PDB file of C-alpha atoms in Angstrom:
ATOM      1  CA  UNK A   1     -34.513 -23.500  10.033  1.00  0.00           C
ATOM      2  CA  UNK A   2     -32.152 -20.760   8.772  1.00  0.00           C
ATOM      3  CA  UNK A   3     -29.536 -21.687   6.172  1.00  0.00           C
ATOM      4  CA  UNK A   4     -27.294 -18.751   7.141  1.00  0.00           C
ATOM      5  CA  UNK A   5     -24.014 -19.616   8.815  1.00  0.00           C
ATOM      6  CA  UNK A   6     -23.597 -18.618  12.443  1.00  0.00           C
ATOM      7  CA  UNK A   7     -20.579 -16.649  13.628  1.00  0.00           C
ATOM      8  CA  UNK A   8     -19.183 -19.839  15.182  1.00  0.00           C
ATOM      9  CA  UNK A   9     -19.525 -21.625  11.825  1.00  0.00           C
ATOM     10  CA  UNK A  10     -17.666 -18.816  10.050  1.00  0.00           C
ATOM     11  CA  UNK A  11     -14.820 -18.817  12.564  1.00  0.00           C
ATOM     12  CA  UNK A  12     -14.363 -22.546  11.991  1.00  0.00           C
ATOM     13  CA  UNK A  13     -14.420 -22.107   8.205  1.00  0.00           C
ATOM     14  CA  UNK A  14     -12.075 -19.118   7.977  1.00  0.00           C
ATOM     15  CA  UNK A  15      -9.399 -20.161  10.482  1.00  0.00           C
ATOM     16  CA  UNK A  16      -7.904 -16.676  10.885  1.00  0.00           C
ATOM     17  CA  UNK A  17      -4.217 -16.166  11.495  1.00  0.00           C
ATOM     18  CA  UNK A  18      -2.754 -13.503  13.721  1.00  0.00           C
ATOM     19  CA  UNK A  19       0.447 -11.633  12.891  1.00  0.00           C
ATOM     20  CA  UNK A  20       2.765 -14.062  14.726  1.00  0.00           C
ATOM     21  CA  UNK A  21       1.247 -17.070  12.933  1.00  0.00           C
ATOM     22  CA  UNK A  22       1.739 -15.199   9.656  1.00  0.00           C
ATOM     23  CA  UNK A  23       5.434 -14.676  10.466  1.00  0.00           C
ATOM     24  CA  UNK A  24       5.848 -18.396  11.169  1.00  0.00           C
ATOM     25  CA  UNK A  25       4.757 -19.386   7.629  1.00  0.00           C
ATOM     26  CA  UNK A  26       7.223 -20.338   4.888  1.00  0.00           C
ATOM     27  CA  UNK A  27       7.413 -17.266   2.633  1.00  0.00           C
ATOM     28  CA  UNK A  28      10.173 -18.523   0.339  1.00  0.00           C
ATOM     29  CA  UNK A  29       7.986 -20.089  -2.322  1.00  0.00           C
ATOM     30  CA  UNK A  30       5.652 -17.132  -3.061  1.00  0.00           C
ATOM     31  CA  UNK A  31       4.681 -13.683  -1.809  1.00  0.00           C
ATOM     32  CA  UNK A  32       1.738 -13.509   0.557  1.00  0.00           C
ATOM     33  CA  UNK A  33      -0.072 -10.775   2.466  1.00  0.00           C
ATOM     34  CA  UNK A  34      -2.121 -11.003   5.644  1.00  0.00           C
ATOM     35  CA  UNK A  35      -5.520  -9.441   4.900  1.00  0.00           C
ATOM     36  CA  UNK A  36      -8.075  -9.388   7.688  1.00  0.00           C
ATOM     37  CA  UNK A  37      -6.479 -12.452   9.253  1.00  0.00           C
ATOM     38  CA  UNK A  38      -6.519 -14.454   6.004  1.00  0.00           C
ATOM     39  CA  UNK A  39      -3.397 -15.332   4.000  1.00  0.00           C
ATOM     40  CA  UNK A  40      -3.620 -14.223   0.363  1.00  0.00           C
ATOM     41  CA  UNK A  41      -1.122 -15.368  -2.232  1.00  0.00           C
ATOM     42  CA  UNK A  42      -0.092 -12.391  -4.379  1.00  0.00           C
ATOM     43  CA  UNK A  43       0.927 -12.960  -8.015  1.00  0.00           C
ATOM     44  CA  UNK A  44       3.883 -11.085  -9.487  1.00  0.00           C
ATOM     45  CA  UNK A  45       3.050  -7.656 -10.924  1.00  0.00           C
ATOM     46  CA  UNK A  46       2.228  -7.239 -14.618  1.00  0.00           C
ATOM     47  CA  UNK A  47       4.939  -5.580 -16.750  1.00  0.00           C
ATOM     48  CA  UNK A  48       2.966  -2.310 -17.025  1.00  0.00           C
ATOM     49  CA  UNK A  49       2.519  -2.354 -13.232  1.00  0.00           C
ATOM     50  CA  UNK A  50       6.293  -2.668 -12.760  1.00  0.00           C
ATOM     51  CA  UNK A  51       6.923   0.106 -15.297  1.00  0.00           C
ATOM     52  CA  UNK A  52       4.554   2.492 -13.485  1.00  0.00           C
ATOM     53  CA  UNK A  53       6.290   1.614 -10.192  1.00  0.00           C
ATOM     54  CA  UNK A  54       9.704   2.395 -11.693  1.00  0.00           C
ATOM     55  CA  UNK A  55       8.413   5.685 -13.072  1.00  0.00           C
ATOM     56  CA  UNK A  56       6.938   6.651  -9.695  1.00  0.00           C
ATOM     57  CA  UNK A  57      10.222   5.823  -7.968  1.00  0.00           C
ATOM     58  CA  UNK A  58      12.080   8.090 -10.386  1.00  0.00           C
ATOM     59  CA  UNK A  59       9.577  10.945  -9.998  1.00  0.00           C
ATOM     60  CA  UNK A  60       9.446  10.733  -6.193  1.00  0.00           C
ATOM     61  CA  UNK A  61      13.226  10.396  -5.625  1.00  0.00           C
ATOM     62  CA  UNK A  62      13.706  14.190  -5.128  1.00  0.00           C
ATOM     63  CA  UNK A  63      11.867  13.971  -1.764  1.00  0.00           C
ATOM     64  CA  UNK A  64      14.883  12.029  -0.478  1.00  0.00           C
ATOM     65  CA  UNK A  65      16.733  15.371  -0.284  1.00  0.00           C
ATOM     66  CA  UNK A  66      13.960  16.557   2.066  1.00  0.00           C
ATOM     67  CA  UNK A  67      14.374  13.909   4.791  1.00  0.00           C
ATOM     68  CA  UNK A  68      12.287  11.130   3.242  1.00  0.00           C
ATOM     69  CA  UNK A  69      12.959   7.707   1.707  1.00  0.00           C
ATOM     70  CA  UNK A  70      11.147   6.232  -1.282  1.00  0.00           C
ATOM     71  CA  UNK A  71      10.878   2.454  -1.511  1.00  0.00           C
ATOM     72  CA  UNK A  72       9.258  -0.044  -3.876  1.00  0.00           C
ATOM     73  CA  UNK A  73       7.487  -3.163  -2.530  1.00  0.00           C
ATOM     74  CA  UNK A  74       7.665  -1.858   1.046  1.00  0.00           C
ATOM     75  CA  UNK A  75       6.258  -4.302   3.653  1.00  0.00           C
ATOM     76  CA  UNK A  76       4.308  -2.732   6.492  1.00  0.00           C
ATOM     77  CA  UNK A  77       2.001  -3.644   9.359  1.00  0.00           C
ATOM     78  CA  UNK A  78      -0.665  -0.910   9.711  1.00  0.00           C
ATOM     79  CA  UNK A  79      -2.509  -2.445  12.661  1.00  0.00           C
ATOM     80  CA  UNK A  80      -1.662  -4.700  15.584  1.00  0.00           C
ATOM     81  CA  UNK A  81      -3.245  -7.893  14.271  1.00  0.00           C
ATOM     82  CA  UNK A  82      -4.630  -9.425  11.076  1.00  0.00           C
ATOM     83  CA  UNK A  83      -2.955  -6.999   8.586  1.00  0.00           C
ATOM     84  CA  UNK A  84       0.449  -7.135   6.863  1.00  0.00           C
ATOM     85  CA  UNK A  85       0.774  -5.659   3.381  1.00  0.00           C
ATOM     86  CA  UNK A  86       3.370  -4.684   0.808  1.00  0.00           C
ATOM     87  CA  UNK A  87       2.954  -1.188  -0.654  1.00  0.00           C
ATOM     88  CA  UNK A  88       3.807  -0.780  -4.336  1.00  0.00           C
ATOM     89  CA  UNK A  89       5.522   2.495  -3.378  1.00  0.00           C
ATOM     90  CA  UNK A  90       5.967   3.997   0.084  1.00  0.00           C
ATOM     91  CA  UNK A  91       7.375   7.350   1.139  1.00  0.00           C
ATOM     92  CA  UNK A  92       8.503   7.529   4.741  1.00  0.00           C
ATOM     93  CA  UNK A  93      10.716   9.704   6.931  1.00  0.00           C
ATOM     94  CA  UNK A  94      14.433   8.879   7.093  1.00  0.00           C
ATOM     95  CA  UNK A  95      14.029   8.633  10.881  1.00  0.00           C
ATOM     96  CA  UNK A  96      11.718   5.630  10.432  1.00  0.00           C
ATOM     97  CA  UNK A  97      14.118   3.994   7.959  1.00  0.00           C
ATOM     98  CA  UNK A  98      16.835   4.287  10.619  1.00  0.00           C
ATOM     99  CA  UNK A  99      14.568   2.639  13.207  1.00  0.00           C
ATOM    100  CA  UNK A 100      13.947  -0.402  10.977  1.00  0.00           C
ATOM    101  CA  UNK A 101      17.380  -1.794  11.849  1.00  0.00           C
ATOM    102  CA  UNK A 102      16.364  -1.934  15.521  1.00  0.00           C
ATOM    103  CA  UNK A 103      13.061  -3.766  14.999  1.00  0.00           C
ATOM    104  CA  UNK A 104      13.153  -7.488  15.860  1.00  0.00           C
ATOM    105  CA  UNK A 105       9.976  -7.923  13.807  1.00  0.00           C
ATOM    106  CA  UNK A 106       7.615  -5.543  12.053  1.00  0.00           C
ATOM    107  CA  UNK A 107       6.305  -2.842  14.367  1.00  0.00           C
ATOM    108  CA  UNK A 108       2.879  -1.322  13.779  1.00  0.00           C
ATOM    109  CA  UNK A 109       3.505   1.430  11.227  1.00  0.00           C
ATOM    110  CA  UNK A 110       1.751   2.909   8.202  1.00  0.00           C
ATOM    111  CA  UNK A 111       3.870   5.032   5.817  1.00  0.00           C
ATOM    112  CA  UNK A 112       2.781   8.676   5.383  1.00  0.00           C
ATOM    113  CA  UNK A 113       2.406   8.169   1.610  1.00  0.00           C
ATOM    114  CA  UNK A 114       1.332   4.868   0.066  1.00  0.00           C
ATOM    115  CA  UNK A 115       0.938   4.362  -3.686  1.00  0.00           C
ATOM    116  CA  UNK A 116      -0.861   1.313  -5.078  1.00  0.00           C
ATOM    117  CA  UNK A 117      -1.219   0.458  -8.781  1.00  0.00           C
ATOM    118  CA  UNK A 118      -4.487  -1.201  -9.846  1.00  0.00           C
ATOM    119  CA  UNK A 119      -3.932  -4.787 -10.999  1.00  0.00           C
ATOM    120  CA  UNK A 120      -5.594  -8.204 -10.781  1.00  0.00           C
ATOM    121  CA  UNK A 121      -4.292  -8.589  -7.197  1.00  0.00           C
ATOM    122  CA  UNK A 122      -4.872  -4.912  -6.344  1.00  0.00           C
ATOM    123  CA  UNK A 123      -8.575  -4.454  -6.972  1.00  0.00           C
ATOM    124  CA  UNK A 124     -10.458  -1.317  -5.938  1.00  0.00           C
ATOM    125  CA  UNK A 125     -12.401  -3.104  -3.177  1.00  0.00           C
ATOM    126  CA  UNK A 126      -9.207  -4.469  -1.583  1.00  0.00           C
ATOM    127  CA  UNK A 127      -7.475  -1.098  -1.904  1.00  0.00           C
ATOM    128  CA  UNK A 128     -10.440   0.766  -0.385  1.00  0.00           C
ATOM    129  CA  UNK A 129     -10.158  -1.364   2.752  1.00  0.00           C
ATOM    130  CA  UNK A 130      -6.370  -1.063   2.786  1.00  0.00           C
ATOM    131  CA  UNK A 131      -6.685   2.726   2.444  1.00  0.00           C
ATOM    132  CA  UNK A 132      -9.162   2.959   5.333  1.00  0.00           C
ATOM    133  CA  UNK A 133      -7.023   0.892   7.701  1.00  0.00           C
ATOM    134  CA  UNK A 134      -3.755   2.599   6.708  1.00  0.00           C
ATOM    135  CA  UNK A 135      -5.193   6.104   6.997  1.00  0.00           C
ATOM    136  CA  UNK A 136      -6.686   5.210  10.387  1.00  0.00           C
ATOM    137  CA  UNK A 137      -3.173   4.316  11.537  1.00  0.00           C
ATOM    138  CA  UNK A 138      -0.941   7.136  10.301  1.00  0.00           C
ATOM    139  CA  UNK A 139      -1.019   7.308   6.504  1.00  0.00           C
ATOM    140  CA  UNK A 140      -1.588  10.907   5.378  1.00  0.00           C
ATOM    141  CA  UNK A 141      -1.976  10.238   1.672  1.00  0.00           C
ATOM    142  CA  UNK A 142      -3.023   7.113  -0.260  1.00  0.00           C
ATOM    143  CA  UNK A 143      -2.853   6.943  -4.057  1.00  0.00           C
ATOM    144  CA  UNK A 144      -4.580   4.440  -6.331  1.00  0.00           C
ATOM    145  CA  UNK A 145      -2.992   4.574  -9.781  1.00  0.00           C
ATOM    146  CA  UNK A 146      -5.032   3.377 -12.769  1.00  0.00           C
ATOM    147  CA  UNK A 147      -2.548   2.903 -15.621  1.00  0.00           C
ATOM    148  CA  UNK A 148      -5.282   1.948 -18.103  1.00  0.00           C
ATOM    149  CA  UNK A 149      -7.371   5.100 -17.498  1.00  0.00           C
ATOM    150  CA  UNK A 150      -4.260   7.222 -16.808  1.00  0.00           C
ATOM    151  CA  UNK A 151      -5.793   8.567 -13.612  1.00  0.00           C
ATOM    152  CA  UNK A 152      -4.693   8.750  -9.992  1.00  0.00           C
ATOM    153  CA  UNK A 153      -7.149   8.760  -7.099  1.00  0.00           C
ATOM    154  CA  UNK A 154      -5.622  10.586  -4.135  1.00  0.00           C
ATOM    155  CA  UNK A 155      -7.069  10.231  -0.646  1.00  0.00           C
ATOM    156  CA  UNK A 156      -5.973  12.584   2.126  1.00  0.00           C
ATOM    157  CA  UNK A 157      -7.416  13.365   5.520  1.00  0.00           C
ATOM    158  CA  UNK A 158      -9.444  16.104   3.778  1.00  0.00           C
ATOM    159  CA  UNK A 159     -11.125  13.911   1.159  1.00  0.00           C
ATOM    160  CA  UNK A 160     -10.686  12.032  -2.115  1.00  0.00           C
ATOM    161  CA  UNK A 161      -9.882  13.519  -5.519  1.00  0.00           C
ATOM    162  CA  UNK A 162      -9.366  11.978  -8.962  1.00  0.00           C
ATOM    163  CA  UNK A 163      -6.561  13.473 -11.087  1.00  0.00           C
ATOM    164  CA  UNK A 164      -6.136  12.990 -14.839  1.00  0.00           C
ATOM    165  CA  UNK A 165      -2.975  13.381 -16.895  1.00  0.00           C
ATOM    166  CA  UNK A 166      -3.522  17.142 -17.413  1.00  0.00           C
ATOM    167  CA  UNK A 167      -3.222  17.883 -13.676  1.00  0.00           C
ATOM    168  CA  UNK A 168      -0.613  17.983 -10.922  1.00  0.00           C
ATOM    169  CA  UNK A 169      -0.803  16.536  -7.415  1.00  0.00           C
ATOM    170  CA  UNK A 170       0.485  18.603  -4.490  1.00  0.00           C
ATOM    171  CA  UNK A 171       1.701  16.097  -1.907  1.00  0.00           C
ATOM    172  CA  UNK A 172       0.052  16.260   1.511  1.00  0.00           C
ATOM    173  CA  UNK A 173       2.678  13.937   3.017  1.00  0.00           C
ATOM    174  CA  UNK A 174       5.635  16.002   1.744  1.00  0.00           C
ATOM    175  CA  UNK A 175       4.713  19.705   1.741  1.00  0.00           C
ATOM    176  CA  UNK A 176       5.981  21.771  -1.169  1.00  0.00           C
ATOM    177  CA  UNK A 177       6.262  18.885  -3.637  1.00  0.00           C
ATOM    178  CA  UNK A 178       4.137  18.761  -6.785  1.00  0.00           C
ATOM    179  CA  UNK A 179       3.931  15.783  -9.170  1.00  0.00           C
ATOM    180  CA  UNK A 180       2.672  16.046 -12.752  1.00  0.00           C
ATOM    181  CA  UNK A 181       0.322  13.140 -13.426  1.00  0.00           C
ATOM    182  CA  UNK A 182       1.411  13.076 -17.093  1.00  0.00           C
ATOM    183  CA  UNK A 183       4.952  12.159 -15.954  1.00  0.00           C
ATOM    184  CA  UNK A 184       3.632   9.083 -14.154  1.00  0.00           C
ATOM    185  CA  UNK A 185       2.131   7.751 -17.387  1.00  0.00           C
ATOM    186  CA  UNK A 186       4.985   8.807 -19.703  1.00  0.00           C
ATOM    187  CA  UNK A 187       6.116   5.202 -20.079  1.00  0.00           C
ATOM    188  CA  UNK A 188       7.963   5.400 -23.396  1.00  0.00           C
TER     189      UNK A 188
END
């Protein structure tokens, strides 16, 4: 007799939630994300994580003069069911920001540029899945920022590249904009 769980056993054990069930939960006591139909409690960011986020906000603000908005801790729903995440940093068109006021609940949308900072709750395996789903649903550029190694992994529709603090990143989501990696990690 096999000791492996059957699909029916797993469904009973996991008890997936869909997006509407996620919305019905009490979110006042802690921040949660919906990952593959499973609720995950997300701890607050580490101080260095927050500092990198603030630095990225400052560096990316000039794109706001080009018809984009930059937001920190931006909630988004990249697929119809089982996914609802909060991006550390998101860059999105002003036209989408205007539409948000008309949405009764979160519409399916993935920002063109998503930036995630590695942390205990943002591990590479989780971010790899998040990147795949987001880029399959409209994200043009997905960054994974490693503050400890001072590197940024940038995924676009053309591939993945790792940048160190001697290089600059030319944004795919906002043509004509270049970001010096060293500025991201200039945290003094």
